[in-house]
mmCIF file of C-alpha atoms in Angstrom:
data_model
loop_
_atom_site.group_PDB
_atom_site.id
_atom_site.type_symbol
_atom_site.label_atom_id
_atom_site.label_comp_id
_atom_site.label_asym_id
_atom_site.label_seq_id
_atom_site.Cartn_x
_atom_site.Cartn_y
_atom_site.Cartn_z
ATOM 1 C CA MET A 291 51.488 -0.120 116.522
ATOM 2 C CA ALA A 292 52.869 -3.216 116.010
ATOM 3 C CA GLU A 293 56.260 -3.021 115.240
ATOM 4 C CA HIS A 294 58.121 -5.392 113.139
ATOM 5 C CA VAL A 295 62.678 -5.492 113.847
ATOM 6 C CA PHE A 296 64.561 -7.191 110.561
ATOM 7 C CA LYS A 297 68.508 -7.921 111.863
ATOM 8 C CA LEU A 298 71.421 -8.013 109.904
ATOM 9 C CA HIS A 299 75.155 -9.560 110.641
ATOM 10 C CA ALA A 300 77.777 -8.059 108.917
ATOM 11 C CA ALA A 301 81.400 -8.959 108.673
ATOM 12 C CA TRP A 302 84.319 -6.740 107.091
ATOM 13 C CA GLN A 303 88.353 -7.519 107.836
ATOM 14 C CA GLY A 304 90.236 -5.004 106.753
ATOM 15 C CA GLY A 305 89.811 -1.839 104.521
ATOM 16 C CA ARG A 306 87.893 -0.134 102.162
ATOM 17 C CA ASN A 307 88.504 -2.799 99.175
ATOM 18 C CA SER A 308 87.846 -5.779 101.519
ATOM 19 C CA ILE A 309 85.151 -8.330 101.329
ATOM 20 C CA GLY A 310 82.469 -8.458 103.856
ATOM 21 C CA GLU A 311 79.792 -10.678 104.090
ATOM 22 C CA ILE A 312 76.292 -10.002 105.497
ATOM 23 C CA GLU A 313 73.172 -12.292 106.687
ATOM 24 C CA SER A 314 69.689 -11.001 107.141
ATOM 25 C CA GLY A 315 66.788 -13.745 107.090
ATOM 26 C CA GLN A 316 67.055 -15.872 103.872
ATOM 27 C CA LEU A 317 69.740 -13.042 102.595
ATOM 28 C CA LYS A 318 73.362 -13.838 102.704
ATOM 29 C CA THR A 319 75.677 -12.772 100.241
ATOM 30 C CA LYS A 320 79.461 -11.353 100.404
ATOM 31 C CA VAL A 321 79.276 -7.405 99.676
ATOM 32 C CA SER A 322 82.585 -5.256 98.531
ATOM 33 C CA ILE A 323 82.886 -2.155 96.700
ATOM 34 C CA PRO A 324 81.755 -2.046 93.170
ATOM 35 C CA PRO A 325 84.171 -2.200 90.237
ATOM 36 C CA GLU A 326 82.827 1.159 89.054
ATOM 37 C CA MET A 327 83.822 2.967 92.123
ATOM 38 C CA ASP A 328 87.391 1.279 91.924
ATOM 39 C CA GLY A 329 86.058 -1.520 94.096
ATOM 40 C CA PRO A 330 86.805 -5.615 93.945
ATOM 41 C CA GLY A 331 83.032 -5.887 92.702
ATOM 42 C CA ILE A 332 82.676 -9.237 94.869
ATOM 43 C CA GLY A 333 78.977 -10.395 95.819
ATOM 44 C CA THR A 334 76.596 -7.373 96.081
ATOM 45 C CA ASN A 335 76.999 -3.249 97.057
ATOM 46 C CA PRO A 336 75.102 -1.231 98.940
ATOM 47 C CA ASP A 337 73.881 0.438 95.470
ATOM 48 C CA GLU A 338 72.349 -2.609 94.176
ATOM 49 C CA MET A 339 70.927 -3.628 97.505
ATOM 50 C CA LEU A 340 69.127 -0.102 97.725
ATOM 51 C CA LEU A 341 67.816 -0.572 94.209
ATOM 52 C CA GLY A 342 66.859 -4.389 95.069
ATOM 53 C CA ALA A 343 64.839 -3.141 98.301
ATOM 54 C CA ALA A 344 62.938 -0.805 96.218
ATOM 55 C CA ALA A 345 62.369 -2.942 93.536
ATOM 56 C CA THR A 346 60.979 -5.445 95.647
ATOM 57 C CA CYS A 347 58.987 -3.022 97.725
ATOM 58 C CA TYR A 348 57.621 -2.041 94.373
ATOM 59 C CA ILE A 349 56.841 -4.773 92.328
ATOM 60 C CA ILE A 350 54.913 -6.469 95.608
ATOM 61 C CA THR A 351 53.193 -3.502 96.161
ATOM 62 C CA LEU A 352 51.858 -3.295 92.887
ATOM 63 C CA ALA A 353 50.934 -6.769 92.405
ATOM 64 C CA ALA A 354 49.269 -6.585 96.122
ATOM 65 C CA MET A 355 47.496 -3.368 94.723
ATOM 66 C CA LEU A 356 46.510 -5.279 91.448
ATOM 67 C CA GLU A 357 45.055 -7.638 93.961
ATOM 68 C CA ARG A 358 43.053 -5.890 96.148
ATOM 69 C CA SER A 359 41.464 -4.322 93.187
ATOM 70 C CA LYS A 360 40.947 -7.401 91.485
ATOM 71 C CA ILE A 361 42.649 -6.541 88.204
ATOM 72 C CA SER A 362 43.982 -10.130 86.780
ATOM 73 C CA THR A 363 47.411 -10.008 84.939
ATOM 74 C CA LEU A 364 48.935 -12.545 82.726
ATOM 75 C CA SER A 365 52.169 -11.673 83.542
ATOM 76 C CA LEU A 366 54.077 -8.544 85.530
ATOM 77 C CA GLU A 367 57.811 -8.313 84.905
ATOM 78 C CA MET A 368 59.863 -5.050 85.501
ATOM 79 C CA ASN A 369 63.315 -3.812 85.171
ATOM 80 C CA SER A 370 64.590 -1.178 87.382
ATOM 81 C CA GLU A 371 67.866 1.225 87.246
ATOM 82 C CA GLY A 372 69.698 3.196 90.274
ATOM 83 C CA ILE A 373 71.595 6.063 89.034
ATOM 84 C CA VAL A 374 74.222 7.169 91.203
ATOM 85 C CA ALA A 375 76.303 10.448 90.460
ATOM 86 C CA VAL A 376 79.807 12.072 91.906
ATOM 87 C CA GLU A 377 78.860 15.862 92.575
ATOM 88 C CA LYS A 378 82.121 17.833 94.130
ATOM 89 C CA GLY A 379 84.025 14.674 95.055
ATOM 90 C CA VAL A 380 80.473 13.024 96.884
ATOM 91 C CA ILE A 381 78.942 9.803 96.071
ATOM 92 C CA THR A 382 74.948 10.482 95.966
ATOM 93 C CA TYR A 383 72.122 8.072 94.912
ATOM 94 C CA LYS A 384 70.271 10.465 92.926
ATOM 95 C CA LYS A 385 67.316 8.447 91.476
ATOM 96 C CA ILE A 386 65.637 4.973 91.008
ATOM 97 C CA GLN A 387 63.372 4.147 88.091
ATOM 98 C CA HIS A 388 61.038 1.346 88.082
ATOM 99 C CA MET A 389 59.758 0.371 84.632
ATOM 100 C CA PRO A 390 57.054 -2.247 85.234
ATOM 101 C CA VAL A 391 55.798 -4.191 82.363
ATOM 102 C CA LEU A 392 51.838 -5.588 82.662
ATOM 103 C CA THR A 393 50.425 -8.129 80.257
ATOM 104 C CA ILE A 394 46.190 -8.488 80.475
ATOM 105 C CA PRO A 395 44.197 -10.262 79.437
ATOM 106 C CA GLU A 396 42.514 -9.263 75.725
ATOM 107 C CA ASN A 397 39.378 -8.519 77.360
ATOM 108 C CA THR A 398 40.329 -5.861 79.933
ATOM 109 C CA SER A 399 37.807 -2.610 79.797
ATOM 110 C CA GLN A 400 39.107 0.640 78.983
ATOM 111 C CA GLU A 401 38.269 1.660 82.327
ATOM 112 C CA THR A 402 40.151 -1.215 83.814
ATOM 113 C CA ILE A 403 43.567 0.395 81.900
ATOM 114 C CA ALA A 404 43.113 3.915 82.984
ATOM 115 C CA LYS A 405 43.235 2.215 86.409
ATOM 116 C CA ILE A 406 45.895 0.077 86.412
ATOM 117 C CA HIS A 407 48.312 3.121 85.097
ATOM 118 C CA ARG A 408 47.038 4.720 88.213
ATOM 119 C CA LEU A 409 48.323 2.360 90.190
ATOM 120 C CA ILE A 410 51.671 2.128 88.623
ATOM 121 C CA THR A 411 52.036 5.506 89.974
ATOM 122 C CA LYS A 412 50.325 5.154 93.214
ATOM 123 C CA ALA A 413 52.338 1.996 94.366
ATOM 124 C CA GLU A 414 55.461 3.897 94.011
ATOM 125 C CA GLU A 415 53.951 6.582 96.307
ATOM 126 C CA SER A 416 52.780 3.773 98.818
ATOM 127 C CA CYS A 417 55.810 1.832 99.157
ATOM 128 C CA MET A 418 57.781 1.480 102.319
ATOM 129 C CA ILE A 419 61.040 1.959 100.679
ATOM 130 C CA SER A 420 60.178 4.917 98.662
ATOM 131 C CA ARG A 421 58.695 6.495 101.793
ATOM 132 C CA ALA A 422 61.951 5.734 103.798
ATOM 133 C CA VAL A 423 64.425 7.410 100.972
ATOM 134 C CA LYS A 424 62.012 10.573 99.864
ATOM 135 C CA GLY A 425 63.227 13.373 99.747
ATOM 136 C CA ASN A 426 67.038 12.213 99.487
ATOM 137 C CA VAL A 427 66.558 10.097 96.275
ATOM 138 C CA GLU A 428 64.086 10.896 93.668
ATOM 139 C CA ILE A 429 61.834 7.594 92.936
ATOM 140 C CA SER A 430 59.572 7.126 89.387
ATOM 141 C CA ALA A 431 57.800 4.627 87.632
ATOM 142 C CA ALA A 432 56.510 4.142 83.699
ATOM 143 C CA GLY A 433 54.885 1.081 83.209
ATOM 144 C CA LYS A 434 54.152 -0.253 79.657
ATOM 145 C CA ILE A 435 50.367 -2.074 79.377
ATOM 146 C CA LEU A 436 50.430 -4.990 76.968
ATOM 147 C CA ILE A 437 47.355 -6.519 76.351
ATOM 148 C CA GLY A 438 46.794 -10.617 75.051
ATOM 149 C CA GLU A 439 49.276 -13.442 75.917
ATOM 150 C CA ARG A 440 53.120 -13.674 76.335
#
């Protein structure tokens, strides 16, 4: 089995409300605690990064599945939400919701549209990040299919 190693360097000076930096491949940014959690809100934060990892993994997986199924789309866009809650004083990442919107050609068959709906769900189940957090964070996908030009 081939293994791929991804590396990240992090630097942090100070305490809880300080600002750090991370660098991993093409990703280089400042990090801090978000203002919603009484932090400085500089750069990104772990909550956004988990949402970003889950969303990019999902949309890439869905695009690959559509391509392998020879399903053409005019566009594929998506919004995702991460829901974080405080329960008994513990901050917990509860749920990630993906909401892809696919625009498909007018001549797309009903059979193909049904397959797209199946792939929207299957991509979430197949995504590496979804599998990594399974059992800890609920992840769902509910897509919308538009027919015709954008």
